[in-house]
Coordinates of C-alpha atoms in Angstrom, one line a residue:
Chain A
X1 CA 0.0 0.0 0.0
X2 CA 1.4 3.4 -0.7
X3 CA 0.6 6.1 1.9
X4 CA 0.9 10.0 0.5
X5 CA 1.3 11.5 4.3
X6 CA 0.0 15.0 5.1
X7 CA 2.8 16.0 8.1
X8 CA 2.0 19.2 9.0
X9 CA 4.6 22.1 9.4
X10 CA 5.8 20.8 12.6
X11 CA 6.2 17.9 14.4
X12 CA 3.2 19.2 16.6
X13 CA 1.4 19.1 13.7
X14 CA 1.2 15.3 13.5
X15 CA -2.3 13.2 13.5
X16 CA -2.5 10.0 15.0
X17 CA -3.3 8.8 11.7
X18 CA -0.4 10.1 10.2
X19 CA 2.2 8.7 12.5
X20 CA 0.1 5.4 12.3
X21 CA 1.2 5.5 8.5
X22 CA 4.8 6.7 8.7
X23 CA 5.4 4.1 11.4
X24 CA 4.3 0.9 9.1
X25 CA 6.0 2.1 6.2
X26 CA 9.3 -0.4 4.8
X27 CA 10.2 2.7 3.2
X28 CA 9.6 6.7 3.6
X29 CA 10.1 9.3 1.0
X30 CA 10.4 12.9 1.2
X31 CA 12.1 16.1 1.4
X32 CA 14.7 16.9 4.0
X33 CA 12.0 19.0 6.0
X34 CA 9.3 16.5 5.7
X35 CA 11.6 13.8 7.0
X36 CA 12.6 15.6 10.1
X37 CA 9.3 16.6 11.0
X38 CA 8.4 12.6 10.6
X39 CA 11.4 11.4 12.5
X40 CA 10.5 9.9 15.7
X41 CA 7.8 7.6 13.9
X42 CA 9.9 6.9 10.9
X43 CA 10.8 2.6 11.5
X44 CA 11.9 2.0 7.7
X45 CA 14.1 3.0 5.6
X46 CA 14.5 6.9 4.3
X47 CA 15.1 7.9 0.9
X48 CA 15.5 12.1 0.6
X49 CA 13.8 13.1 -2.9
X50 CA 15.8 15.6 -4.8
X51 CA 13.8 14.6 -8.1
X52 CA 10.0 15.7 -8.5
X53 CA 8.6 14.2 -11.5
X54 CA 6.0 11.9 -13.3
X55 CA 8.7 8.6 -13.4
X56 CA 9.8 8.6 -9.6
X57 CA 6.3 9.0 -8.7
X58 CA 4.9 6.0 -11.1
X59 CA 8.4 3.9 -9.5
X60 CA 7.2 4.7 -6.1
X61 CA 3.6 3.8 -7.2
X62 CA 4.9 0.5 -8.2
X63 CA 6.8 0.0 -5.1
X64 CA 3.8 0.3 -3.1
X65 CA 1.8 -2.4 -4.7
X66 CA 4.5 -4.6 -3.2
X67 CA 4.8 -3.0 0.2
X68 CA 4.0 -0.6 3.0
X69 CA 5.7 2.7 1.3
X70 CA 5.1 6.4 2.6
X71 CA 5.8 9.4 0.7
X72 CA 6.0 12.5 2.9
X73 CA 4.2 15.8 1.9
X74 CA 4.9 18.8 4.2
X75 CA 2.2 20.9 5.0
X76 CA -1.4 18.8 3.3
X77 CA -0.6 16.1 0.6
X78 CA -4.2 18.5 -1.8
X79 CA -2.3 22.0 -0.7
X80 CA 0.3 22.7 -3.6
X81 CA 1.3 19.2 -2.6
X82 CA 2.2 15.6 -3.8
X83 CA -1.2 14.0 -3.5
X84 CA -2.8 14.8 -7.1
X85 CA 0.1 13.1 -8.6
X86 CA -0.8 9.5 -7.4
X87 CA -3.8 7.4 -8.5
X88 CA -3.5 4.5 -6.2
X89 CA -2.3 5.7 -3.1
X90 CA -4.0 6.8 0.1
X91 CA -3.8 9.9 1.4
X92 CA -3.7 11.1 4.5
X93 CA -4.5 15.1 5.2
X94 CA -1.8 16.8 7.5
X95 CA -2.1 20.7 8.9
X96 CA -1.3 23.1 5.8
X97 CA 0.3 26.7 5.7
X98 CA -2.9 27.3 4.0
X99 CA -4.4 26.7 7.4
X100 CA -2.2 28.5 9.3
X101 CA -2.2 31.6 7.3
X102 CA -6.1 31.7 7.8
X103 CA -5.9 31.2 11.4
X104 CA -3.7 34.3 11.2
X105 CA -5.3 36.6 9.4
X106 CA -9.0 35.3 11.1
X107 CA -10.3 34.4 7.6
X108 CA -12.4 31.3 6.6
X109 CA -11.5 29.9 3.3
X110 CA -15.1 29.7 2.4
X111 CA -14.3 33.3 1.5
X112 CA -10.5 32.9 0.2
X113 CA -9.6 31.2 -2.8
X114 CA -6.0 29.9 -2.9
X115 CA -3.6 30.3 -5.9
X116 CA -0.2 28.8 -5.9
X117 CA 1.9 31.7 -7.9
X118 CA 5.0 30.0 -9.5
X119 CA 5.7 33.5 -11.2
X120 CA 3.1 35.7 -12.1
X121 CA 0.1 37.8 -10.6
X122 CA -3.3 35.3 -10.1
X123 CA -6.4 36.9 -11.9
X124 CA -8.6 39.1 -9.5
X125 CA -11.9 37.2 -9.7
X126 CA -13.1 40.5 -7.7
X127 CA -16.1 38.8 -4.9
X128 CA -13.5 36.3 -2.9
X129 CA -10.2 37.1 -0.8
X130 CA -7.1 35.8 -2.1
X131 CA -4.7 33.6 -0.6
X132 CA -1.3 33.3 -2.8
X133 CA 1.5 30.6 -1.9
X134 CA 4.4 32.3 -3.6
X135 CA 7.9 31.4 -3.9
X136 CA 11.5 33.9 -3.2
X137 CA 11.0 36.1 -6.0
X138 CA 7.4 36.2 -7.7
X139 CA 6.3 39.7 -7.8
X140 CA 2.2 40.8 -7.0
X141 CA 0.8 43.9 -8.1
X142 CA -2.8 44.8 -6.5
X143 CA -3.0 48.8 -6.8
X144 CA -5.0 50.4 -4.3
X145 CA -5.2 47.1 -1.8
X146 CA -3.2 46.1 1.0
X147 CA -1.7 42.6 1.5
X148 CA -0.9 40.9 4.6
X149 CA 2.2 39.2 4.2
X150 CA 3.1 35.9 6.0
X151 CA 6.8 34.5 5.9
X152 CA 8.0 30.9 7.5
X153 CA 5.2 30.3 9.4
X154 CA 5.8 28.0 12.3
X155 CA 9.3 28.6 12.1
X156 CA 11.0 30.3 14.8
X157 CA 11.7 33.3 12.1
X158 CA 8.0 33.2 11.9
X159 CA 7.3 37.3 10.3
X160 CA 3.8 39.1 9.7
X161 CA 3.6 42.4 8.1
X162 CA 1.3 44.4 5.6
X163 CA 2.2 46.6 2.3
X164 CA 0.2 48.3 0.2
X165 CA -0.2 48.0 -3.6
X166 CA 2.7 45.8 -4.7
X167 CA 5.5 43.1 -2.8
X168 CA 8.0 40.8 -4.3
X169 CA 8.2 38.0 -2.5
X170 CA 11.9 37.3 -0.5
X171 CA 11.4 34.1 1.2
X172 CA 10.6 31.0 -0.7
X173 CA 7.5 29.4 2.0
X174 CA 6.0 33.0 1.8
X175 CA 1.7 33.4 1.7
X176 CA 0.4 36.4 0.6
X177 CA -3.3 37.5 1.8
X178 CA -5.0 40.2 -0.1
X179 CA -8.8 41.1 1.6
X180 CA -11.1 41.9 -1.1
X181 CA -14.3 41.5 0.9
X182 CA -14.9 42.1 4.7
Chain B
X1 CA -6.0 32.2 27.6
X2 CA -8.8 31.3 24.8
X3 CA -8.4 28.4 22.1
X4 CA -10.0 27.8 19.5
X5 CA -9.1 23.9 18.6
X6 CA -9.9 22.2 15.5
X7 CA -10.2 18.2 16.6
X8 CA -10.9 16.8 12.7
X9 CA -13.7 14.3 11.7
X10 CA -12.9 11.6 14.1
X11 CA -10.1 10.8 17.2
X12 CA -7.3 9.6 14.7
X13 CA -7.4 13.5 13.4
X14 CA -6.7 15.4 16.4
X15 CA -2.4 16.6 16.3
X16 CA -0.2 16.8 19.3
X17 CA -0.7 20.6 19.7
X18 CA -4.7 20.1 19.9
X19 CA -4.2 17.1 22.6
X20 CA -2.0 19.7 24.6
X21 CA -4.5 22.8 24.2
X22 CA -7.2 21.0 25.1
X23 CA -5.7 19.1 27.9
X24 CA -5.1 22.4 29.7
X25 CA -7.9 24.0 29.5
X26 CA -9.8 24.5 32.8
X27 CA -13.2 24.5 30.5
X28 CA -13.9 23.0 27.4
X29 CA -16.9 23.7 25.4
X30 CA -17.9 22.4 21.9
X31 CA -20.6 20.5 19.9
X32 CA -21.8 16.9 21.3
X33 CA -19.7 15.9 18.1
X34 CA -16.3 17.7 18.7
X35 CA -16.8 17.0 22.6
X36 CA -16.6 13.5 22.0
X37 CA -13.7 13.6 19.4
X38 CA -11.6 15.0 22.0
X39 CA -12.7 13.2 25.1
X40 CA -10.0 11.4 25.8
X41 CA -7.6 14.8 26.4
X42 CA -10.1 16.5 28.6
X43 CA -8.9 17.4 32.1
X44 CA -11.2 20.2 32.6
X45 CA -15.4 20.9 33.1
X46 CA -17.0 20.2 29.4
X47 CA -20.4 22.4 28.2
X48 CA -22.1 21.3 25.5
X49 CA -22.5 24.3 23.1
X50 CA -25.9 24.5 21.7
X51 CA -26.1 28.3 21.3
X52 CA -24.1 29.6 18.6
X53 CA -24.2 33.5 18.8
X54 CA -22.3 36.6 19.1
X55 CA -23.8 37.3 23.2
X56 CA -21.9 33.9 24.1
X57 CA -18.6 34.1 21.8
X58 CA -18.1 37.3 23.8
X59 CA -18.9 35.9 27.2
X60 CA -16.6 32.4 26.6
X61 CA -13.8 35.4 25.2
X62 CA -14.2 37.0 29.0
X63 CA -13.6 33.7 30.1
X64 CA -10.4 33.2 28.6
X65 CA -9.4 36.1 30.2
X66 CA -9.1 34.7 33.8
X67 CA -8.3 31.0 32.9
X68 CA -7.3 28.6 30.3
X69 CA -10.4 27.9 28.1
X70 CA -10.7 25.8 24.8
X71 CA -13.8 26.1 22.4
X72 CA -13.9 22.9 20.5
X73 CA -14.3 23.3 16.3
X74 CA -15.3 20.2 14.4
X75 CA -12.5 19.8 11.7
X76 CA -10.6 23.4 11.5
X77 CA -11.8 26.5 12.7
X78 CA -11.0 28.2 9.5
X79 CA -13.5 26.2 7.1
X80 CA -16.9 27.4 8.0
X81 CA -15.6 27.2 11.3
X82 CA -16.0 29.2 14.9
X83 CA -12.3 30.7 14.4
X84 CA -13.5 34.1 12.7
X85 CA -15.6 35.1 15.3
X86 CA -12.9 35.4 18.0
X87 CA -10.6 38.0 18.3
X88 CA -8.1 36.5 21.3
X89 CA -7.7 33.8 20.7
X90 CA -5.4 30.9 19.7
X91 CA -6.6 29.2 16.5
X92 CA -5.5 25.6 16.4
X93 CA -5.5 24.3 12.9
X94 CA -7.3 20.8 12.5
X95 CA -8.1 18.2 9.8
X96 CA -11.2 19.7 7.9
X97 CA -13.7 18.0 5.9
X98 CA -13.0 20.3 2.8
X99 CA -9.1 18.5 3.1
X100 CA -10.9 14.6 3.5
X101 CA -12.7 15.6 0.4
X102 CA -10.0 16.8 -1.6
X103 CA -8.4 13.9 -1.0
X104 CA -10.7 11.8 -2.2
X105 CA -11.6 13.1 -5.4
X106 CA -7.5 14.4 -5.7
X107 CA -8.2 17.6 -6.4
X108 CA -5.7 20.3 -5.4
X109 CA -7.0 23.3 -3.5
X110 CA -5.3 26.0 -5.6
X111 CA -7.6 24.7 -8.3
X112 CA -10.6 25.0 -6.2
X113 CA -12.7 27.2 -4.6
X114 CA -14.9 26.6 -1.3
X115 CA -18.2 27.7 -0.6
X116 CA -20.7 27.4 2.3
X117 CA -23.9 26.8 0.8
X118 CA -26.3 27.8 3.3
X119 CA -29.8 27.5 1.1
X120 CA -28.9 28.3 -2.6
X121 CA -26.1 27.8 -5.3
X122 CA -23.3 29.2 -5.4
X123 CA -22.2 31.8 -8.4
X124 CA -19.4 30.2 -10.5
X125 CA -16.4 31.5 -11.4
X126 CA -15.7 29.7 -14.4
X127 CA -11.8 28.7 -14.4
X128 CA -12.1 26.9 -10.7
X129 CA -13.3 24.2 -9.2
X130 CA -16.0 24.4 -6.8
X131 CA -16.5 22.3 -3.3
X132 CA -19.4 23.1 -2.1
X133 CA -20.6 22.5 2.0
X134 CA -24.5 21.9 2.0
X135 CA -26.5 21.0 4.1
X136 CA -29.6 19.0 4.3
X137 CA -32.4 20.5 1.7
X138 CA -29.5 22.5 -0.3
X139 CA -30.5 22.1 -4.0
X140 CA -27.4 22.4 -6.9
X141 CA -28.1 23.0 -10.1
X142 CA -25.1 23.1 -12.6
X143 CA -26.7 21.7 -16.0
X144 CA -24.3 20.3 -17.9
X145 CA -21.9 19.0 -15.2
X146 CA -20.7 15.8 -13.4
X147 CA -21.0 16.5 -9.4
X148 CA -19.5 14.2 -7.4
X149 CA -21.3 14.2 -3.9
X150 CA -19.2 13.1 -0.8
X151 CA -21.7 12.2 2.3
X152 CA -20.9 11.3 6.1
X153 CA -16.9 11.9 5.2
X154 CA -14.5 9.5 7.6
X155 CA -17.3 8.2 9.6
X156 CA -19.1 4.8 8.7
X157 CA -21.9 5.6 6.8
X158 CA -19.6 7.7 3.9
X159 CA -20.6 7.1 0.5
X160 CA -19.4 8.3 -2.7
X161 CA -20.9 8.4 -5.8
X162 CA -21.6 10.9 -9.0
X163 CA -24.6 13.1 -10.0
X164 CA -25.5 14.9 -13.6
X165 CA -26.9 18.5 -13.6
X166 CA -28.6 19.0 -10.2
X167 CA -29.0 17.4 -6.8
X168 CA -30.5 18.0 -3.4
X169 CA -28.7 17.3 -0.6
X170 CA -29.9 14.2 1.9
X171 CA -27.4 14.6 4.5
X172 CA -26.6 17.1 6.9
X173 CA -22.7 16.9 6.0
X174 CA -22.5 16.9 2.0
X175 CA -19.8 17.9 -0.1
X176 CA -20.1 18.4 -3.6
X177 CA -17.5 18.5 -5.8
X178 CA -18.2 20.3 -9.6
X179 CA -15.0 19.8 -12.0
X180 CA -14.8 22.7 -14.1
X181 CA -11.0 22.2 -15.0
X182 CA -9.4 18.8 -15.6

């Protein structure tokens, strides 16, 4: 069985379910950070993934038809995350930054829609708030609104702040809020 | 000190920074539902909540003030949750329905967008994906589309299955999921 895990953003973060998963895996994938957040329930052996794409994900797939395998997914396996890329595996949710950020900024996401910004500016769709996962770099405009910026949260360098108008990201784990509607 | 703790769908959902919030609270109030999700961390007097209004977020916020207090939020506070009506407190992020249901149908959430449909449908927005809450007697119409509707998510009775063009909900906790993008 192959086990995409949701772990959260710290180890706090960690469902029973989750651990329940990472602990009967032969084998655990995942980044560095994901892998250190699992540790203490890891029993197999670890693999670091440096290589994100379609033919280590159908390998692993295969792998897991044989035996217990985990991949790790910091943060929620459906939040910019690993879990869409496997058809046979179960998934299991894990705390997101998504969540987080809300938490923060006291805003339910049946009012947010979430874009993950690789480069570019999402389209305004005007009615909802925006909630933008952007990476070191990516450059928003919105004239005339303010932003509430959110950088590493969790982390001990955990930073809140607002600008006006327009903010180029500096950190890569950086979420950008922008408040359309009270 | 207030909290606002999201405890998931069911025990195996509830993180190691929800066990500890709620096992130091001197009160703990919440649904019958949450109440019994996180029974087994409760040190403190339990309330069952069966008023949900302004008049009693304020009072339970006084509360907090003098003593350690949790408020107990089926799945995460944040997804048409009791978070946004609380201005001190601590939100404490939990496993949300909206996250079980994404799972399910492997749908990212920066390709969808939520909404809380309290009575009628909700406007699309064309490019996105919608997940829709309803609740019993909520009538979708989207003519033309596959929905598929998620019922009783992570407890026993949790079905599955696909509808074309409208549907009224049966169940008190429905999802429905309306792919607009592949």
């Amino acid at each position: 069985m192959l086990f995409v895990v949701g772990v959260g953003l710290k180890k706090e973060h960690l469902t029973d379910e989750a651990k329940e998963a990472i602990s009967r895996a032969e084998k655990v994938y995942g980044s560095e950070r994901s892998l250190t957040i699992a540790e203490d329930w890891i029993r197999g052996k670890t693999v670091v993934l440096k290589k994100f794409d379609a033919d280590v994900y159908r390998r692993i797939e295969r792998e897991g038809e044989e035996r217990d395998v985990a991949i790790l997914s910091t943060g929620d396996p459906m939040v910019a995350g690993l879990g869409k890329f496997f058809r046979n595996a179960k998934i299991i949710p894990g705390i997101s930054s998504v969540q987080v950020a809300l938490a923060r900024v006291k805003a339910d996401i049946c009012d947010v829609s979430v874009f993950n910004a690789h480069s570019q500016n999402p389209e305004f769709f005007g009615q909802r708030n925006m909630l933008i996962l952007a990476r070191k770099g990516v450059q928003l405009d919105f004239p005339g609104k303010k932003m509430v910026i959110l950088e590493n949260l969790e982390s001990e360098n955990e930073k809140i702040y607002e600008v006006q108008d327009s903010f180029t990201a500096e950190e890569n784990y950086t979420i950008v809020f922008v408040r359309v509607k009270e």
